[in-house]
Amino acid sequence: MESEVTDKYQITADTFSRLAQRYQERFLEWPPYAQSYEWLLAEMAATDVRLLDVACGPGSLGLYLKRRRPELQITGTDLAPGMLALARGNIPDGEFLLKDSRDIATLEGQFDLCCCGFGLPYLDGTDLERFIAGAHDKLRPGGLLYLSTMEGEPERSGWQTSSSGDSVFIHYHRGAELQALLEQQGFTVFKQFRQASTNGDTDLFIFARRCLS
């Protein structure tokens, strides 16, 4: 079973690495996500400078924030080397690490802000819980958490293969269950919104803070 999970994640990461340039051309500056980034900026305090961007891809989210907040110190993680190479070019003063989102608790120090833009669809329920626990560990008390994912019934989860034969395994998550999991792990969810995606799915955006105690 463990090897099956490893293969699922590795195949997906390999696909994203191979298609990184194509992904960047489409999503590096993707207008449908801009509203969520603006709300995130509005919630950030002047002293919030350390950003952990999990499943950072080519650095889309970090680049948007840094254009408005040049003082941000960005640490990005991803499992796709091709994505990390692009992120390093887009944000030259950032630190970008080849790291599994399930293992962010091993990073040094704490952060003011943790973001995971559309990384959750590539984690099953068990590993999602592990990621959220890691995010709680890496955020300072009161730190801000931003998540986005495709909302849907978990039964819809499975392989999605393009006409060119490139495959990724997509996990759908229910919004109510995500909120409950966050609260169980010591977060307060203060904002959620949904919008239709271009492929017919529902995109869910969640804003939360690590509890002070």
N, CA, C and O of each residue as an XYZ file, in Angstrom:
852
protein
N       0.827     -1.208      0.000
C       0.000      0.000      0.000
C       0.864      1.263      0.000
O       0.573      2.217     -0.722
N       1.931      1.269      0.813
C       2.803      2.433      0.886
C       3.454      2.710     -0.458
O       3.578      3.866     -0.862
N       3.880      1.640     -1.167
C       4.506      1.843     -2.467
C       3.508      2.411     -3.470
O       3.886      3.196     -4.339
N       2.222      2.018     -3.360
C       1.206      2.546     -4.242
C       1.043      4.050     -4.024
O       0.921      4.811     -4.984
N       1.043      4.480     -2.744
C       0.925      5.898     -2.434
C       2.133      6.653     -2.967
O       1.989      7.709     -3.582
N       3.337      6.103     -2.728
C       4.559      6.731     -3.200
C       4.533      6.892     -4.708
O       4.878      7.951     -5.231
N       4.124      5.840     -5.411
C       4.071      5.903     -6.870
C       3.081      6.958     -7.338
O       3.357      7.691     -8.288
N       1.937      7.040     -6.684
C       0.911      8.018     -7.049
C       1.457      9.433     -6.950
O       1.291     10.236     -7.868
N       2.108      9.734     -5.836
C       2.657     11.065     -5.642
C       3.826     11.329     -6.580
O       3.957     12.428     -7.118
N       4.672     10.329     -6.779
C       5.845     10.536     -7.621
C       5.458     10.717     -9.083
O       6.027     11.559     -9.777
N       4.499      9.935     -9.549
C       4.039     10.087    -10.934
C       3.464     11.482    -11.144
O       3.731     12.123    -12.160
N       2.675     11.950    -10.181
C       2.095     13.281    -10.284
C       3.182     14.348    -10.281
O       3.134     15.281    -11.082
N       4.166     14.221     -9.384
C       5.263     15.195     -9.330
C       6.073     15.179    -10.620
O       6.472     16.234    -11.113
N       6.317     14.008    -11.162
C       7.068     13.906    -12.418
C       6.320     14.586    -13.564
O       6.927     15.236    -14.415
N       4.992     14.427    -13.573
C       4.192     15.080    -14.613
C       4.315     16.590    -14.511
O       4.530     17.265    -15.518
N       4.179     17.129    -13.303
C       4.287     18.572    -13.129
C       5.683     19.080    -13.459
O       5.830     20.170    -14.012
N       6.692     18.315    -13.132
C       8.051     18.728    -13.442
C       8.267     18.785    -14.954
O       8.876     19.720    -15.473
N       7.767     17.786    -15.633
C       7.922     17.701    -17.091
C       7.160     18.817    -17.807
O       7.615     19.320    -18.834
N       6.004     19.201    -17.266
C       5.151     20.197    -17.903
C       5.258     21.572    -17.243
O       4.384     22.418    -17.430
N       6.324     21.797    -16.473
C       6.445     23.018    -15.680
C       6.372     24.281    -16.537
O       5.672     25.228    -16.177
N       7.072     24.309    -17.645
C       7.078     25.507    -18.483
C       5.682     25.797    -19.036
O       5.247     26.948    -19.065
N       4.992     24.758    -19.471
C       3.638     24.936    -19.987
C       2.703     25.433    -18.881
O       1.845     26.286    -19.112
N       2.884     24.886    -17.681
C       2.061     25.316    -16.535
C       2.312     26.791    -16.237
O       1.374     27.552    -15.999
N       3.575     27.185    -16.250
C       3.902     28.579    -15.956
C       3.277     29.518    -16.982
O       2.749     30.571    -16.624
N       3.337     29.144    -18.238
C       2.787     30.001    -19.286
C       1.297     30.259    -19.074
O       0.790     31.323    -19.430
N       0.605     29.294    -18.498
C      -0.835     29.466    -18.284
C      -1.172     30.075    -16.931
O      -2.077     30.904    -16.836
N      -0.455     29.675    -15.880
C      -0.916     29.993    -14.531
C      -0.033     30.966    -13.743
O      -0.406     31.339    -12.631
N       1.106     31.386    -14.262
C       1.965     32.257    -13.451
C       1.219     33.519    -13.047
O       1.327     33.967    -11.905
N       0.474     34.085    -13.962
C      -0.346     35.255    -13.639
C      -1.773     34.930    -14.088
O      -2.173     35.248    -15.207
N      -2.526     34.295    -13.199
C      -3.837     33.745    -13.519
C      -4.894     34.599    -12.838
O      -5.069     34.490    -11.624
N      -5.614     35.456    -13.586
C      -6.544     36.429    -12.982
C      -7.586     35.845    -12.034
O      -7.914     36.502    -11.047
N      -8.130     34.638    -12.275
C      -9.168     34.145    -11.357
C      -8.718     34.005     -9.899
O      -9.559     33.981     -9.001
N      -7.410     33.914     -9.650
C      -6.940     33.750     -8.274
C      -6.603     35.083     -7.606
O      -6.338     35.123     -6.404
N      -6.612     36.176     -8.376
C      -6.142     37.456     -7.860
C      -6.954     37.942     -6.669
O      -6.390     38.512     -5.735
N      -8.281     37.727     -6.684
C      -9.116     38.191     -5.576
C      -8.691     37.542     -4.262
O      -8.635     38.204     -3.226
N      -8.394     36.251     -4.308
C      -7.975     35.573     -3.074
C      -6.637     36.116     -2.584
O      -6.415     36.217     -1.378
N      -5.744     36.465     -3.508
C      -4.454     37.031     -3.111
C      -4.637     38.414     -2.482
O      -3.935     38.772     -1.536
N      -5.587     39.185     -3.018
C      -5.840     40.509     -2.458
C      -6.389     40.398     -1.038
O      -6.002     41.167     -0.157
N      -7.280     39.451     -0.819
C      -7.793     39.249      0.544
C      -6.686     38.806      1.487
O      -6.657     39.192      2.656
N      -5.783     37.997      0.969
C      -4.644     37.560      1.775
C      -3.770     38.750      2.161
O      -3.367     38.879      3.317
N      -3.479     39.613      1.202
C      -2.680     40.810      1.489
C      -3.361     41.687      2.526
O      -2.697     42.270      3.384
N      -4.682     41.782      2.451
C      -5.417     42.617      3.399
C      -5.330     42.085      4.824
O      -5.433     42.855      5.779
N      -5.144     40.785      4.975
C      -5.060     40.162      6.298
C      -3.648     40.185      6.871
O      -3.461     39.971      8.069
N      -2.665     40.440      6.034
C      -1.272     40.393      6.484
C      -0.898     41.653      7.259
O      -1.185     42.769      6.826
N      -0.256     41.463      8.404
C       0.239     42.591      9.187
C       1.553     43.086      8.589
O       2.206     42.379      7.821
N       1.925     44.298      8.948
C       3.180     44.870      8.446
C       4.385     44.052      8.877
O       5.419     44.045      8.209
N       4.240     43.362     10.001
C       5.350     42.554     10.527
C       5.372     41.134      9.960
O       6.274     40.358     10.274
N       4.394     40.792      9.132
C       4.374     39.458      8.521
C       5.320     39.449      7.325
O       4.977     39.939      6.249
N       6.512     38.890      7.519
C       7.508     38.920      6.439
C       7.989     37.529      6.028
O       8.480     37.350      4.914
N       7.854     36.547      6.912
C       8.350     35.206      6.586
C       7.215     34.360      6.020
O       6.258     34.030      6.720
N       7.339     34.019      4.748
C       6.301     33.270      4.037
C       6.799     31.879      3.689
O       7.872     31.727      3.105
N       6.023     30.863      4.046
C       6.258     29.483      3.618
C       5.218     29.156      2.551
O       4.019     29.120      2.827
N       5.691     28.919      1.338
C       4.813     28.630      0.207
C       4.970     27.150     -0.145
O       5.956     26.755     -0.768
N       4.002     26.343      0.255
C       4.058     24.890      0.096
C       3.419     24.499     -1.237
O       2.377     25.031     -1.620
N       4.070     23.550     -1.941
C       3.639     23.190     -3.296
C       3.630     24.462     -4.146
O       2.632     24.792     -4.786
N       4.753     25.158     -4.138
C       4.840     26.522     -4.682
C       4.753     26.583     -6.197
O       4.478     27.647     -6.750
N       4.984     25.457     -6.889
C       4.981     25.512     -8.340
C       6.026     26.494     -8.833
O       7.122     26.545     -8.276
N       5.718     27.290     -9.879
C       6.700     28.260    -10.390
C       6.771     29.546     -9.576
O       7.427     30.505     -9.981
N       6.093     29.569     -8.422
C       6.155     30.733     -7.538
C       5.066     31.760     -7.789
O       5.236     32.933     -7.454
N       3.958     31.343     -8.369
C       2.897     32.279     -8.758
C       2.399     33.120     -7.581
O       2.365     34.349     -7.656
N       2.015     32.449     -6.501
C       1.449     33.143     -5.344
C       2.491     34.054     -4.700
O       2.212     35.218     -4.412
N       3.683     33.523     -4.478
C       4.739     34.318     -3.853
C       5.108     35.531     -4.681
O       5.371     36.602     -4.132
N       5.132     35.375     -5.996
C       5.480     36.487     -6.883
C       4.430     37.592     -6.785
O       4.777     38.772     -6.724
N       3.153     37.221     -6.768
C       2.078     38.204     -6.648
C       2.227     38.986     -5.338
O       2.146     40.214     -5.331
N       2.445     38.268     -4.233
C       2.566     38.934     -2.935
C       3.811     39.807     -2.865
O       3.777     40.906     -2.312
N       4.895     39.322     -3.419
C       6.170     40.046     -3.302
C       6.172     41.336     -4.121
O       6.868     42.290     -3.773
N       5.414     41.367     -5.183
C       5.312     42.614     -5.949
C       4.678     43.721     -5.119
O       4.959     44.902     -5.323
N       3.823     43.330     -4.184
C       3.164     44.304     -3.298
C       3.919     44.461     -1.979
O       3.879     45.518     -1.348
N       4.597     43.407     -1.579
C       5.346     43.413     -0.312
C       6.780     42.942     -0.590
O       7.116     41.790     -0.311
N       7.628     43.826     -1.137
C       8.981     43.423     -1.544
C       9.845     42.884     -0.408
O      10.821     42.172     -0.642
N       9.475     43.232      0.826
C      10.291     42.789      1.967
C      10.057     41.327      2.349
O      10.748     40.805      3.224
N       9.110     40.671      1.720
C       8.803     39.281      2.074
C      10.028     38.384      1.881
O      10.765     38.495      0.902
N      10.211     37.501      2.848
C      11.264     36.476      2.784
C      10.564     35.153      2.499
O       9.879     34.601      3.360
N      10.742     34.657      1.292
C       9.947     33.522      0.828
C      10.759     32.236      0.837
O      11.853     32.165      0.278
N      10.197     31.221      1.484
C      10.702     29.852      1.394
C       9.629     29.036      0.685
O       8.496     28.953      1.157
N       9.979     28.443     -0.432
C       9.039     27.638     -1.191
C       9.464     26.182     -1.223
O      10.655     25.875     -1.262
N       8.485     25.288     -1.207
C       8.768     23.855     -1.307
C       7.907     23.246     -2.408
O       6.781     23.680     -2.651
N       8.459     22.238     -3.063
C       7.720     21.524     -4.094
C       8.421     20.185     -4.325
O       9.601     20.025     -4.012
N       7.676     19.231     -4.877
C       8.247     17.921     -5.209
C       8.687     17.834     -6.665
O       9.250     16.822     -7.081
N       8.436     18.882     -7.444
C       8.751     18.864     -8.870
C       9.977     19.745     -9.139
O       9.875     20.968     -9.045
N      11.118     19.162     -9.468
C      12.323     19.964     -9.718
C      12.139     21.003    -10.822
O      12.696     22.097    -10.743
N      11.363     20.667    -11.844
C      11.136     21.625    -12.915
C      10.425     22.876    -12.435
O      10.727     23.980    -12.889
N       9.483     22.709    -11.521
C       8.779     23.856    -10.947
C       9.727     24.700    -10.097
O       9.692     25.929    -10.166
N      10.558     24.063     -9.312
C      11.490     24.790     -8.451
C      12.470     25.618     -9.273
O      12.818     26.736     -8.893
N      12.912     25.070    -10.393
C      13.836     25.821    -11.252
C      13.188     27.112    -11.746
O      13.839     28.156    -11.787
N      11.919     27.049    -12.118
C      11.212     28.242    -12.563
C      11.005     29.224    -11.412
O      11.169     30.431    -11.586
N      10.644     28.703    -10.231
C      10.419     29.570     -9.073
C      11.689     30.339     -8.715
O      11.626     31.518     -8.368
N      12.833     29.677     -8.798
C      14.105     30.359     -8.481
C      14.373     31.486     -9.471
O      14.939     32.515     -9.103
N      13.970     31.298    -10.719
C      14.137     32.358    -11.703
C      13.155     33.494    -11.508
O      13.492     34.652    -11.753
N      11.947     33.183    -11.071
C      10.923     34.206    -10.882
C      11.126     35.015     -9.608
O      10.789     36.199     -9.563
N      11.673     34.385     -8.574
C      11.891     35.062     -7.282
C      13.346     34.783     -6.872
O      13.591     33.909     -6.041
N      14.303     35.511     -7.441
C      15.729     35.192     -7.231
C      16.194     35.240     -5.782
O      17.140     34.541     -5.417
N      15.546     36.051     -4.951
C      16.001     36.139     -3.561
C      15.240     35.193     -2.638
O      15.414     35.254     -1.420
N      14.405     34.325     -3.190
C      13.710     33.330     -2.379
C      14.556     32.082     -2.191
O      15.569     31.887     -2.864
N      14.119     31.245     -1.267
C      14.752     29.944     -1.035
C      13.753     28.869     -1.442
O      12.640     28.824     -0.920
N      14.142     28.012     -2.363
C      13.228     27.007     -2.890
C      13.833     25.616     -2.732
O      14.933     25.332     -3.207
N      13.067     24.750     -2.038
C      13.576     23.466     -1.594
C      12.754     22.324     -2.167
O      11.530     22.411     -2.262
N      13.434     21.261     -2.543
C      12.763     20.031     -2.970
C      12.307     19.307     -1.713
O      13.103     18.650     -1.042
N      11.023     19.429     -1.397
C      10.514     18.850     -0.151
C       9.057     18.478     -0.306
O       8.271     19.210     -0.907
N       8.711     17.334      0.243
C       7.343     16.834      0.266
C       6.512     17.690      1.224
O       6.966     18.018      2.320
N       5.296     18.049      0.807
C       4.447     18.872      1.669
C       4.075     18.158      2.960
O       3.679     18.806      3.929
N       4.196     16.840      2.989
C       3.922     16.092      4.210
C       5.038     16.232      5.231
O       4.872     15.851      6.390
N       6.177     16.778      4.810
C       7.355     16.822      5.676
C       7.791     18.230      6.034
O       8.945     18.429      6.413
N       6.906     19.215      5.926
C       7.330     20.586      6.198
C       7.676     20.819      7.664
O       8.351     21.796      7.988
N       7.226     19.942      8.552
C       7.570     20.095      9.977
C       9.067     19.992     10.210
O       9.553     20.415     11.259
N       9.813     19.438      9.254
C      11.269     19.303      9.411
C      12.015     20.574      9.029
O      13.228     20.651      9.225
N      11.327     21.565      8.494
C      11.982     22.833      8.169
C      12.394     23.563      9.441
O      11.785     23.387     10.497
N      13.430     24.378      9.329
C      13.897     25.135     10.488
C      13.079     26.401     10.685
O      12.629     27.020      9.721
N      12.891     26.777     11.942
C      12.267     28.042     12.264
C      10.754     28.042     12.098
O      10.141     27.021     11.785
N      10.167     29.220     12.318
C       8.736     29.413     12.160
C       8.473     30.547     11.182
O       9.358     31.340     10.860
N       7.227     30.599     10.719
C       6.853     31.547      9.684
C       5.638     32.352     10.134
O       4.867     31.922     10.992
N       5.488     33.542      9.528
C       4.331     34.391      9.808
C       3.127     33.985      8.978
O       1.982     34.233      9.358
N       3.398     33.359      7.842
C       2.371     33.058      6.862
C       2.714     31.749      6.168
O       3.855     31.532      5.759
N       1.718     30.877      6.037
C       1.897     29.618      5.295
C       0.803     29.540      4.236
O      -0.382     29.678      4.541
N       1.205     29.322      3.009
C       0.269     29.227      1.893
C       0.449     27.894      1.176
O       1.562     27.384      1.043
N      -0.652     27.353      0.728
C      -0.611     26.151     -0.108
C      -1.688     26.313     -1.174
O      -2.843     25.937     -0.973
N      -1.292     26.876     -2.304
C      -2.221     27.137     -3.386
C      -2.389     25.917     -4.278
O      -1.502     25.571     -5.058
N      -3.529     25.279     -4.150
C      -3.902     24.112     -4.950
C      -2.889     22.972     -4.838
O      -2.601     22.275     -5.811
N      -2.355     22.802     -3.624
C      -1.551     21.619     -3.337
C      -2.379     20.502     -2.724
O      -2.013     19.331     -2.820
N      -3.497     20.857     -2.091
C      -4.321     19.859     -1.401
C      -4.908     18.799     -2.320
O      -5.087     17.665     -1.877
N      -5.221     19.109     -3.591
C      -5.767     18.052     -4.454
C      -4.797     16.887     -4.706
O      -5.179     15.871     -5.285
N      -3.562     17.042     -4.273
C      -2.586     15.979     -4.506
C      -2.233     15.239     -3.223
O      -1.239     14.515     -3.161
N      -3.078     15.434     -2.183
C      -2.907     14.744     -0.910
C      -4.183     14.006     -0.552
O      -5.278     14.556     -0.670
N      -4.047     12.758     -0.113
C      -5.224     12.045      0.366
C      -5.552     12.507      1.786
O      -4.831     13.331      2.348
N      -6.622     11.989      2.365
C      -7.083     12.464      3.664
C      -6.052     12.336      4.769
O      -5.881     13.251      5.575
N      -5.364     11.203      4.809
C      -4.362     10.982      5.849
C      -3.201     11.946      5.712
O      -2.744     12.521      6.700
N      -2.723     12.124      4.494
C      -1.583     13.006      4.274
C      -1.971     14.474      4.381
O      -1.137     15.308      4.731
N      -3.224     14.799      4.085
C      -3.718     16.147      4.305
C      -3.636     16.505      5.783
O      -3.218     17.606      6.140
N      -4.035     15.578      6.630
C      -3.957     15.808      8.080
C      -2.510     16.022      8.513
O      -2.228     16.870      9.360
N      -1.608     15.261      7.936
C      -0.181     15.411      8.260
C       0.343     16.768      7.817
O       1.118     17.403      8.532
N      -0.077     17.213      6.641
C       0.343     18.532      6.171
C      -0.161     19.633      7.097
O       0.598     20.532      7.458
N      -1.437     19.571      7.487
C      -2.007     20.616      8.340
C      -1.308     20.644      9.697
O      -1.078     21.716     10.256
N      -0.974     19.481     10.221
C      -0.221     19.432     11.482
C       1.140     20.102     11.302
O       1.608     20.816     12.189
N       1.771     19.868     10.151
C       3.053     20.503      9.871
C       2.922     22.006      9.739
O       3.783     22.748     10.210
N       1.850     22.464      9.101
C       1.626     23.897      8.960
C       1.437     24.551     10.329
O       1.945     25.644     10.580
N       0.709     23.879     11.201
C       0.518     24.396     12.561
C       1.858     24.499     13.281
O       2.113     25.471     13.992
N       2.700     23.511     13.098
C       4.009     23.497     13.752
C       4.903     24.624     13.243
O       5.686     25.188     14.007
N       4.790     24.952     11.958
C       5.698     25.923     11.343
C       5.210     27.359     11.462
O       5.995     28.287     11.265
N       3.929     27.567     11.780
C       3.414     28.918     11.937
C       3.597     29.422     13.367
O       3.417     28.674     14.328
N       3.948     30.669     13.492
C       3.972     31.275     14.824
C       2.545     31.359     15.336
O       1.616     31.348     14.529
N       2.331     31.444     16.652
C       0.974     31.649     17.170
C       0.353     32.900     16.558
O       0.966     33.967     16.551
N      -0.857     32.763     16.051
C      -1.511     33.863     15.368
C      -1.176     33.967     13.898
O      -1.711     34.825     13.196
N      -0.283     33.091     13.418
C       0.128     33.118     12.020
C      -1.006     32.776     11.077
O      -1.965     32.104     11.454
N      -0.885     33.247      9.846
C      -1.951     33.172      8.853
C      -1.740     31.975      7.919
O      -0.632     31.719      7.447
N      -2.831     31.253      7.670
C      -2.813     30.095      6.769
C      -3.770     30.349      5.609
O      -4.930     30.707      5.811
N      -3.267     30.159      4.397
C      -4.075     30.307      3.178
C      -4.055     28.985      2.421
O      -2.986     28.448      2.132
N      -5.232     28.460      2.101
C      -5.344     27.204      1.359
C      -6.309     27.388      0.193
O      -7.285     28.133      0.289
N      -6.023     26.705     -0.897
C      -6.992     26.623     -1.990
C      -6.983     25.202     -2.527
O      -5.951     24.530     -2.543
N      -8.161     24.757     -2.970
C      -8.289     23.378     -3.428
C      -9.518     23.260     -4.321
O     -10.305     24.200     -4.437
N      -9.673     22.130     -4.935
C     -10.888     21.830     -5.684
C     -11.836     21.077     -4.759
O     -11.508     20.001     -4.260
N     -13.005     21.648     -4.537
C     -13.953     21.032     -3.629
C     -14.794     19.994     -4.369
O     -15.187     20.198     -5.517
N     -15.059     18.886     -3.697
C     -15.894     17.864     -4.310
C     -15.974     16.631     -3.436
O     -15.315     16.549     -2.400
N     -16.770     15.689     -3.848
C     -16.917     14.450     -3.101
C     -15.653     13.602     -3.258
O     -15.167     13.419     -4.374
N     -15.120     13.085     -2.150
C     -13.895     12.264     -2.224
C     -14.008     11.080     -3.187
O     -13.005     10.613     -3.727
N     -15.228     10.604     -3.395
C     -15.418      9.466     -4.295
C     -15.038      9.798     -5.732
O     -14.827      8.895     -6.542
N     -14.949     11.070     -6.051
C     -14.551     11.486     -7.399
C     -13.046     11.400     -7.605
O     -12.567     11.518     -8.733
N     -12.296     11.196     -6.524
C     -10.829     11.182     -6.612
C     -10.351     10.065     -7.536
O     -10.943      8.988     -7.596
N      -9.274     10.348     -8.246
C      -8.713      9.321     -9.125
C      -7.758      9.925    -10.133
O      -7.478     11.124    -10.111
N      -7.263      9.074    -11.018
C      -6.338      9.517    -12.053
C      -7.053     10.363    -13.093
O      -8.172     10.060    -13.508
N      -6.379     11.435    -13.505
C      -6.825     12.233    -14.639
C      -5.699     12.254    -15.657
O      -4.567     12.617    -15.338
N      -6.014     11.863    -16.882
C      -5.005     11.718    -17.923
C      -5.362     12.594    -19.111
O      -6.491     12.560    -19.600
N      -4.401     13.374    -19.571
C      -4.629     14.273    -20.699
C      -4.551     13.510    -22.011
O      -4.185     12.335    -22.036
N      -4.893     14.178    -23.087
C      -4.846     13.555    -24.414
C      -3.424     13.178    -24.818
O      -3.217     12.324    -25.679
N      -2.439     13.833    -24.176
C      -1.041     13.517    -24.473
C      -0.513     12.369    -23.618
O       0.633     11.946    -23.772
N      -1.367     11.864    -22.705
C      -0.976     10.729    -21.875
C      -0.356     11.096    -20.541
O       0.095     10.216    -19.808
N      -0.324     12.384    -20.209
C       0.240     12.825    -18.927
C      -0.817     12.648    -17.832
O      -1.967     13.056    -17.993
N      -0.405     12.032    -16.710
C      -1.355     11.674    -15.652
C      -1.019     12.327    -14.324
O       0.146     12.471    -13.954
N      -2.078     12.721    -13.612
C      -1.959     13.166    -12.224
C      -3.110     12.535    -11.444
O      -4.177     12.270    -11.997
N      -2.882     12.301    -10.162
C      -3.928     11.757     -9.300
C      -4.528     12.917     -8.514
O      -3.819     13.608     -7.782
N      -5.832     13.129     -8.665
C      -6.526     14.246     -8.032
C      -7.381     13.742     -6.871
O      -8.144     12.786     -7.011
N      -7.236     14.407     -5.719
C      -8.077     14.134     -4.549
C      -9.034     15.296     -4.353
O      -8.617     16.453     -4.291
N     -10.309     14.986     -4.255
C     -11.310     16.007     -3.940
C     -11.585     15.977     -2.437
O     -11.596     14.918     -1.810
N     -11.809     17.174     -1.875
C     -12.066     17.301     -0.436
C     -13.330     18.120     -0.207
O     -13.634     19.037     -0.970
N     -14.053     17.786      0.835
C     -15.246     18.548      1.212
C     -14.843     19.733      2.092
O     -14.008     19.598      2.987
N     -15.441     20.885      1.830
C     -15.104     22.080      2.583
C     -15.388     21.946      4.066
O     -14.580     22.378      4.888
N     -16.521     21.358      4.425
C     -16.883     21.223      5.837
C     -15.882     20.339      6.577
O     -15.550     20.597      7.734
N     -15.411     19.307      5.907
C     -14.441     18.412      6.537
C     -13.078     19.082      6.671
O     -12.368     18.850      7.649
N     -12.709     19.906      5.704
C     -11.459     20.659      5.810
C     -11.516     21.620      6.994
O     -10.556     21.729      7.756
N     -12.640     22.313      7.146
C     -12.774     23.238      8.266
C     -12.690     22.499      9.593
O     -12.012     22.956     10.514
N     -13.361     21.379      9.702
C     -13.319     20.601     10.938
C     -11.902     20.137     11.247
O     -11.471     20.175     12.399
N     -11.181     19.701     10.226
C      -9.811     19.233     10.426
C      -8.915     20.377     10.880
O      -8.086     20.201     11.773
N      -9.075     21.530     10.279
C      -8.280     22.688     10.683
C      -8.551     23.061     12.133
O      -7.625     23.357     12.888
N      -9.811     23.047     12.518
C     -10.148     23.398     13.900
C      -9.604     22.365     14.883
O      -9.162     22.716     15.977
N      -9.636     21.099     14.492
C      -9.071     20.051     15.344
C      -7.566     20.226     15.532
O      -7.016     19.863     16.571
N      -6.905     20.786     14.516
C      -5.451     20.937     14.553
C      -5.011     22.271     15.152
O      -3.820     22.580     15.162
N      -5.964     23.066     15.652
C      -5.588     24.290     16.349
C      -5.627     25.547     15.508
O      -4.882     26.491     15.769
N      -6.497     25.575     14.487
C      -6.677     26.766     13.661
C      -8.092     27.321     13.848
O      -9.025     26.586     14.171
N      -8.227     28.619     13.640
C      -9.524     29.263     13.567
C      -9.758     29.702     12.130
O      -9.025     30.541     11.606
N     -10.773     29.140     11.495
C     -11.114     29.512     10.114
C     -11.989     30.762     10.166
O     -13.034     30.760     10.817
N     -11.568     31.831      9.481
C     -12.331     33.067      9.552
C     -12.898     33.500      8.193
O     -13.675     34.453      8.126
N     -12.521     32.816      7.125
C     -13.065     33.198      5.824
C     -12.979     32.020      4.868
O     -11.975     31.310      4.826
N     -14.046     31.820      4.102
C     -14.061     30.846      3.016
C     -14.852     31.455      1.852
O     -15.831     32.172      2.060
N     -14.418     31.164      0.649
C     -15.266     31.495     -0.493
C     -15.005     30.515     -1.620
O     -13.955     29.877     -1.695
N     -15.990     30.419     -2.490
C     -15.938     29.469     -3.598
C     -16.155     30.202     -4.910
O     -16.848     31.218     -4.969
N     -15.551     29.670     -5.955
C     -15.797     30.199     -7.287
C     -15.676     29.067     -8.300
O     -14.950     28.097     -8.085
N     -16.389     29.206     -9.390
C     -16.339     28.188    -10.437
C     -14.999     28.272    -11.166
O     -14.517     29.361    -11.478
N     -14.411     27.117    -11.428
C     -13.163     27.086    -12.184
C     -13.467     26.937    -13.667
O     -14.606     26.680    -14.058
N     -12.447     27.100    -14.478
C     -12.647     27.049    -15.923
C     -12.964     25.644    -16.421
O     -13.471     25.481    -17.532
N     -12.670     24.622    -15.606
C     -12.936     23.235    -16.055
C     -14.225     22.666    -15.467
O     -14.504     21.475    -15.607
N     -15.011     23.522    -14.808
C     -16.291     23.074    -14.275
C     -16.263     22.655    -12.818
O     -17.319     22.406    -12.235
N     -15.082     22.569    -12.209
C     -14.985     22.254    -10.787
C     -15.311     23.492     -9.954
O     -15.482     24.588    -10.487
N     -15.392     23.299     -8.647
C     -15.555     24.409     -7.709
C     -14.256     24.612     -6.952
O     -13.767     23.701     -6.284
N     -13.700     25.809     -7.060
C     -12.485     26.139     -6.320
C     -12.863     26.708     -4.959
O     -13.722     27.584     -4.857
N     -12.213     26.202     -3.919
C     -12.469     26.616     -2.543
C     -11.230     27.298     -1.983
O     -10.120     26.780     -2.111
N     -11.416     28.454     -1.365
C     -10.326     29.221     -0.755
C     -10.624     29.361      0.736
O     -11.727     29.743      1.127
N      -9.633     29.048      1.554
C      -9.805     29.051      3.012
C      -8.727     29.923      3.645
O      -7.548     29.834      3.299
N      -9.160     30.771      4.583
C      -8.245     31.613      5.344
C      -8.413     31.255      6.824
O      -9.532     31.199      7.334
N      -7.302     31.015      7.497
C      -7.353     30.618      8.909
C      -6.144     31.195      9.638
O      -5.180     31.647      9.022
N      -6.224     31.168     10.954
C      -5.087     31.559     11.783
C      -4.791     30.477     12.805
O      -5.692     29.806     13.310
N      -3.523     30.328     13.093
C      -3.151     29.420     14.177
C      -3.597     30.053     15.500
O      -3.356     31.232     15.760
N      -4.236     29.254     16.305
C      -4.702     29.761     17.604
C      -3.521     30.204     18.444
O      -2.423     29.661     18.329
N      -3.756     31.201     19.296
C      -2.675     31.758     20.112
C      -2.200     30.808     21.193
O      -1.036     30.854     21.588
N      -3.078     29.952     21.674
C      -2.682     29.043     22.747
C      -2.415     27.652     22.223
O      -2.070     26.757     22.995
